[in-house]
Amino acid sequence: YDLAVFPDGIRCASVDRNSKVKIWDLQKGELVHEFSAASRPLSAVAVSGDGTWLATAGWSGRIRVWSLSDLGAKPRHLEGHRGVVNRLAFTPDSRMLVSCSRDKNARIWDVKNGKSQFVLRGHGAPISGLAVSPNGMSVATASEDRTVKIWSIAQGKIQHTLTAKRLPQPMHAVLFTPD
């Protein structure tokens, strides 16, 4: 369902319908580590920019944050979504995790304490895509309501709404350019 490349560019993590997290060595093309991360299918994975955290989420709406230095330890559970979590992304400083869901909301989480800092409400349909800006100040969400919303990470408020009413299909992805 989803894949995240580690900051070293040598490894990646993937998640699947069988609730498995697989960590791959990209240079050798080999599976390095595999573990079961949930009882229901997984749909999203992210690795923090400092290589400290691995976040997974899926059909249960629950997010799990694992320490990459000890994958055998119990993960931190982040709860609040009431639908499938579609995407996860860490801020560049690795302090916050952003999630979006079929419940029409996105959330900004404090990684260390596991608390939801903001619930980003405003879309009229499920949110399928998200991206954090390179400077870590904004997050963009893409929804099946054919809008993209730009939010302040520090305040949890909408900064801009972009509407594409003429698109024949809902929006499922969004990204920021490096500049």
PDB file of C-alpha atoms in Angstrom, residues 4-175:
ATOM      1  CA  ALA A   4       8.856   5.329   2.693  1.00  0.00           C
ATOM      2  CA  VAL A   5      12.555   5.751   1.962  1.00  0.00           C
ATOM      3  CA  PHE A   6      14.862   6.193   4.951  1.00  0.00           C
ATOM      4  CA  PRO A   7      16.974   9.375   5.124  1.00  0.00           C
ATOM      5  CA  ASP A   8      20.111   7.337   4.363  1.00  0.00           C
ATOM      6  CA  GLY A   9      18.636   6.447   0.963  1.00  0.00           C
ATOM      7  CA  ILE A  10      19.792   2.860   1.479  1.00  0.00           C
ATOM      8  CA  ARG A  11      16.694   1.412   3.126  1.00  0.00           C
ATOM      9  CA  CYS A  12      12.954   1.718   2.745  1.00  0.00           C
ATOM     10  CA  ALA A  13       9.904   0.513   4.656  1.00  0.00           C
ATOM     11  CA  SER A  14       6.749  -0.835   3.053  1.00  0.00           C
ATOM     12  CA  VAL A  15       3.342  -1.732   4.495  1.00  0.00           C
ATOM     13  CA  ASP A  16       0.689  -4.057   3.114  1.00  0.00           C
ATOM     14  CA  ARG A  17      -2.787  -5.518   3.500  1.00  0.00           C
ATOM     15  CA  ASN A  18      -1.388  -8.324   5.648  1.00  0.00           C
ATOM     16  CA  SER A  19      -0.496  -5.822   8.397  1.00  0.00           C
ATOM     17  CA  LYS A  20       3.208  -6.374   7.783  1.00  0.00           C
ATOM     18  CA  VAL A  21       5.984  -3.814   7.868  1.00  0.00           C
ATOM     19  CA  LYS A  22       8.936  -4.794   5.702  1.00  0.00           C
ATOM     20  CA  ILE A  23      12.280  -3.030   5.775  1.00  0.00           C
ATOM     21  CA  TRP A  24      14.338  -3.429   2.609  1.00  0.00           C
ATOM     22  CA  ASP A  25      17.973  -2.843   1.706  1.00  0.00           C
ATOM     23  CA  LEU A  26      17.657  -0.940  -1.582  1.00  0.00           C
ATOM     24  CA  GLN A  27      21.247  -1.528  -2.676  1.00  0.00           C
ATOM     25  CA  LYS A  28      21.065  -5.290  -2.272  1.00  0.00           C
ATOM     26  CA  GLY A  29      17.351  -5.648  -3.039  1.00  0.00           C
ATOM     27  CA  GLU A  30      16.930  -7.764   0.080  1.00  0.00           C
ATOM     28  CA  LEU A  31      14.389  -7.906   2.873  1.00  0.00           C
ATOM     29  CA  VAL A  32      16.217  -6.932   6.086  1.00  0.00           C
ATOM     30  CA  HIS A  33      13.441  -7.036   8.677  1.00  0.00           C
ATOM     31  CA  GLU A  34       9.739  -7.897   8.806  1.00  0.00           C
ATOM     32  CA  PHE A  35       7.171  -7.629  11.580  1.00  0.00           C
ATOM     33  CA  SER A  36       3.431  -7.580  12.104  1.00  0.00           C
ATOM     34  CA  ALA A  37       2.289  -4.093  13.087  1.00  0.00           C
ATOM     35  CA  ALA A  38      -1.488  -4.360  13.401  1.00  0.00           C
ATOM     36  CA  SER A  39      -4.452  -6.685  13.297  1.00  0.00           C
ATOM     37  CA  ARG A  40      -6.007  -4.936  10.278  1.00  0.00           C
ATOM     38  CA  PRO A  41      -4.508  -3.923   6.915  1.00  0.00           C
ATOM     39  CA  LEU A  42      -1.971  -1.101   6.833  1.00  0.00           C
ATOM     40  CA  SER A  43      -2.251   1.781   4.374  1.00  0.00           C
ATOM     41  CA  ALA A  44       0.422   4.317   5.338  1.00  0.00           C
ATOM     42  CA  VAL A  45       4.039   4.475   6.466  1.00  0.00           C
ATOM     43  CA  ALA A  46       6.502   7.308   7.101  1.00  0.00           C
ATOM     44  CA  VAL A  47      10.078   7.554   8.349  1.00  0.00           C
ATOM     45  CA  SER A  48      11.252  10.656  10.210  1.00  0.00           C
ATOM     46  CA  GLY A  49      13.942  12.795   8.592  1.00  0.00           C
ATOM     47  CA  ASP A  50      16.366  12.152  11.446  1.00  0.00           C
ATOM     48  CA  GLY A  51      15.892   8.383  11.122  1.00  0.00           C
ATOM     49  CA  THR A  52      14.540   8.031  14.669  1.00  0.00           C
ATOM     50  CA  TRP A  53      10.885   7.129  14.052  1.00  0.00           C
ATOM     51  CA  LEU A  54       8.812   4.830  11.854  1.00  0.00           C
ATOM     52  CA  ALA A  55       5.075   5.544  11.778  1.00  0.00           C
ATOM     53  CA  THR A  56       2.429   3.138  10.468  1.00  0.00           C
ATOM     54  CA  ALA A  57      -1.338   3.411  10.131  1.00  0.00           C
ATOM     55  CA  GLY A  58      -4.204   1.679   8.454  1.00  0.00           C
ATOM     56  CA  TRP A  59      -7.781   0.614   8.371  1.00  0.00           C
ATOM     57  CA  SER A  60      -8.273   0.758  12.150  1.00  0.00           C
ATOM     58  CA  GLY A  61      -7.615   4.518  12.203  1.00  0.00           C
ATOM     59  CA  ARG A  62      -4.885   3.982  14.806  1.00  0.00           C
ATOM     60  CA  ILE A  63      -1.362   5.259  14.229  1.00  0.00           C
ATOM     61  CA  ARG A  64       1.651   3.506  15.703  1.00  0.00           C
ATOM     62  CA  VAL A  65       5.034   5.202  16.117  1.00  0.00           C
ATOM     63  CA  TRP A  66       8.010   2.858  16.449  1.00  0.00           C
ATOM     64  CA  SER A  67      11.542   3.694  17.579  1.00  0.00           C
ATOM     65  CA  LEU A  68      13.851   2.583  14.781  1.00  0.00           C
ATOM     66  CA  SER A  69      16.572   1.899  17.336  1.00  0.00           C
ATOM     67  CA  ASP A  70      14.363  -0.748  19.002  1.00  0.00           C
ATOM     68  CA  LEU A  71      11.655  -2.161  16.736  1.00  0.00           C
ATOM     69  CA  GLY A  72      10.995  -4.877  19.317  1.00  0.00           C
ATOM     70  CA  ALA A  73       9.723  -2.325  21.845  1.00  0.00           C
ATOM     71  CA  LYS A  74       6.053  -1.431  22.081  1.00  0.00           C
ATOM     72  CA  PRO A  75       5.068   1.438  19.794  1.00  0.00           C
ATOM     73  CA  ARG A  76       3.366   4.646  20.889  1.00  0.00           C
ATOM     74  CA  HIS A  77      -0.318   4.636  19.860  1.00  0.00           C
ATOM     75  CA  LEU A  78      -1.901   7.789  18.454  1.00  0.00           C
ATOM     76  CA  GLU A  79      -5.674   7.667  18.440  1.00  0.00           C
ATOM     77  CA  GLY A  80      -8.256  10.104  17.147  1.00  0.00           C
ATOM     78  CA  HIS A  81      -9.129   9.275  13.546  1.00  0.00           C
ATOM     79  CA  ARG A  82     -12.470   7.596  12.891  1.00  0.00           C
ATOM     80  CA  GLY A  83     -11.639   6.139   9.532  1.00  0.00           C
ATOM     81  CA  VAL A  84      -8.849   4.635   7.467  1.00  0.00           C
ATOM     82  CA  VAL A  85      -5.646   6.672   7.727  1.00  0.00           C
ATOM     83  CA  ASN A  86      -4.528   7.313   4.146  1.00  0.00           C
ATOM     84  CA  ARG A  87      -1.197   9.110   4.518  1.00  0.00           C
ATOM     85  CA  LEU A  88       1.459  10.030   7.077  1.00  0.00           C
ATOM     86  CA  ALA A  89       4.281  12.584   6.915  1.00  0.00           C
ATOM     87  CA  PHE A  90       6.804  13.871   9.431  1.00  0.00           C
ATOM     88  CA  THR A  91       7.847  17.498   9.644  1.00  0.00           C
ATOM     89  CA  PRO A  92      11.479  18.113   8.596  1.00  0.00           C
ATOM     90  CA  ASP A  93      12.572  18.496  12.247  1.00  0.00           C
ATOM     91  CA  SER A  94      10.943  15.102  13.061  1.00  0.00           C
ATOM     92  CA  ARG A  95       9.027  16.616  16.017  1.00  0.00           C
ATOM     93  CA  MET A  96       5.549  16.442  14.458  1.00  0.00           C
ATOM     94  CA  LEU A  97       3.681  13.808  12.483  1.00  0.00           C
ATOM     95  CA  VAL A  98       0.801  14.721  10.178  1.00  0.00           C
ATOM     96  CA  SER A  99      -1.923  12.232   9.254  1.00  0.00           C
ATOM     97  CA  CYS A 100      -4.975  12.339   6.998  1.00  0.00           C
ATOM     98  CA  SER A 101      -7.992  10.086   6.923  1.00  0.00           C
ATOM     99  CA  ARG A 102     -11.217   9.063   5.302  1.00  0.00           C
ATOM    100  CA  ASP A 103     -12.899  10.758   8.302  1.00  0.00           C
ATOM    101  CA  LYS A 104     -12.373  14.082   6.383  1.00  0.00           C
ATOM    102  CA  ASN A 105      -9.821  15.312   8.925  1.00  0.00           C
ATOM    103  CA  ALA A 106      -6.074  15.654   9.141  1.00  0.00           C
ATOM    104  CA  ARG A 107      -4.206  15.797  12.433  1.00  0.00           C
ATOM    105  CA  ILE A 108      -0.912  17.218  13.613  1.00  0.00           C
ATOM    106  CA  TRP A 109       0.658  15.082  16.355  1.00  0.00           C
ATOM    107  CA  ASP A 110       3.504  15.735  18.774  1.00  0.00           C
ATOM    108  CA  VAL A 111       5.684  12.653  18.262  1.00  0.00           C
ATOM    109  CA  LYS A 112       7.255  12.612  21.734  1.00  0.00           C
ATOM    110  CA  ASN A 113       4.097  12.863  23.834  1.00  0.00           C
ATOM    111  CA  GLY A 114       1.689  11.276  21.324  1.00  0.00           C
ATOM    112  CA  LYS A 115      -0.878  14.074  21.671  1.00  0.00           C
ATOM    113  CA  SER A 116      -2.916  15.525  18.840  1.00  0.00           C
ATOM    114  CA  GLN A 117      -1.928  19.201  18.643  1.00  0.00           C
ATOM    115  CA  PHE A 118      -4.505  20.174  16.020  1.00  0.00           C
ATOM    116  CA  VAL A 119      -7.409  18.595  14.156  1.00  0.00           C
ATOM    117  CA  LEU A 120      -7.542  20.089  10.670  1.00  0.00           C
ATOM    118  CA  ARG A 121     -11.231  20.269   9.747  1.00  0.00           C
ATOM    119  CA  GLY A 122     -12.633  21.808   6.614  1.00  0.00           C
ATOM    120  CA  HIS A 123     -12.759  19.259   3.825  1.00  0.00           C
ATOM    121  CA  GLY A 124     -16.149  18.021   2.658  1.00  0.00           C
ATOM    122  CA  ALA A 125     -14.938  14.537   1.712  1.00  0.00           C
ATOM    123  CA  PRO A 126     -12.194  12.069   2.672  1.00  0.00           C
ATOM    124  CA  ILE A 127      -8.603  13.327   2.542  1.00  0.00           C
ATOM    125  CA  SER A 128      -6.392  11.143   0.377  1.00  0.00           C
ATOM    126  CA  GLY A 129      -3.145  13.072   0.157  1.00  0.00           C
ATOM    127  CA  LEU A 130      -0.894  15.237   2.262  1.00  0.00           C
ATOM    128  CA  ALA A 131       2.520  16.829   2.130  1.00  0.00           C
ATOM    129  CA  VAL A 132       4.589  18.846   4.574  1.00  0.00           C
ATOM    130  CA  SER A 133       6.424  21.868   3.182  1.00  0.00           C
ATOM    131  CA  PRO A 134      10.245  21.694   3.081  1.00  0.00           C
ATOM    132  CA  ASN A 135      10.483  24.482   5.672  1.00  0.00           C
ATOM    133  CA  GLY A 136       8.094  22.631   8.009  1.00  0.00           C
ATOM    134  CA  MET A 137       5.717  25.563   8.329  1.00  0.00           C
ATOM    135  CA  SER A 138       2.790  24.308   6.254  1.00  0.00           C
ATOM    136  CA  VAL A 139       0.953  21.148   5.349  1.00  0.00           C
ATOM    137  CA  ALA A 140      -1.117  20.632   2.207  1.00  0.00           C
ATOM    138  CA  THR A 141      -4.086  18.247   2.138  1.00  0.00           C
ATOM    139  CA  ALA A 142      -5.785  16.908  -1.001  1.00  0.00           C
ATOM    140  CA  SER A 143      -9.366  15.725  -0.773  1.00  0.00           C
ATOM    141  CA  GLU A 144     -11.954  13.867  -2.756  1.00  0.00           C
ATOM    142  CA  ASP A 145     -13.956  17.134  -2.538  1.00  0.00           C
ATOM    143  CA  ARG A 146     -11.583  18.433  -5.270  1.00  0.00           C
ATOM    144  CA  THR A 147      -9.834  20.930  -3.014  1.00  0.00           C
ATOM    145  CA  VAL A 148      -6.327  21.348  -1.716  1.00  0.00           C
ATOM    146  CA  LYS A 149      -5.992  23.184   1.570  1.00  0.00           C
ATOM    147  CA  ILE A 150      -2.784  24.718   2.890  1.00  0.00           C
ATOM    148  CA  TRP A 151      -2.585  24.778   6.697  1.00  0.00           C
ATOM    149  CA  SER A 152      -0.285  26.416   9.221  1.00  0.00           C
ATOM    150  CA  ILE A 153       1.461  23.700  11.241  1.00  0.00           C
ATOM    151  CA  ALA A 154       2.101  26.107  14.155  1.00  0.00           C
ATOM    152  CA  GLN A 155      -1.533  27.266  14.389  1.00  0.00           C
ATOM    153  CA  GLY A 156      -3.541  24.458  12.770  1.00  0.00           C
ATOM    154  CA  LYS A 157      -5.477  26.966  10.643  1.00  0.00           C
ATOM    155  CA  ILE A 158      -6.272  27.135   6.935  1.00  0.00           C
ATOM    156  CA  GLN A 159      -4.013  29.548   5.038  1.00  0.00           C
ATOM    157  CA  HIS A 160      -5.348  28.904   1.513  1.00  0.00           C
ATOM    158  CA  THR A 161      -7.914  26.786  -0.302  1.00  0.00           C
ATOM    159  CA  LEU A 162      -7.368  25.781  -3.918  1.00  0.00           C
ATOM    160  CA  THR A 163     -10.444  24.503  -5.752  1.00  0.00           C
ATOM    161  CA  ALA A 164     -10.452  22.442  -8.946  1.00  0.00           C
ATOM    162  CA  LYS A 165     -14.148  22.091  -9.738  1.00  0.00           C
ATOM    163  CA  ARG A 166     -13.535  21.110 -13.351  1.00  0.00           C
ATOM    164  CA  LEU A 167     -11.479  18.037 -12.559  1.00  0.00           C
ATOM    165  CA  PRO A 168     -13.338  14.868 -13.560  1.00  0.00           C
ATOM    166  CA  GLN A 169     -11.906  12.901 -10.620  1.00  0.00           C
ATOM    167  CA  PRO A 170     -11.169  13.621  -6.952  1.00  0.00           C
ATOM    168  CA  MET A 171      -7.666  14.656  -5.903  1.00  0.00           C
ATOM    169  CA  HIS A 172      -5.589  11.959  -4.245  1.00  0.00           C
ATOM    170  CA  ALA A 173      -2.106  13.465  -4.019  1.00  0.00           C
ATOM    171  CA  VAL A 174      -0.323  16.737  -3.365  1.00  0.00           C
ATOM    172  CA  LEU A 175       3.304  17.805  -2.998  1.00  0.00           C
TER     173      LEU A 175
END
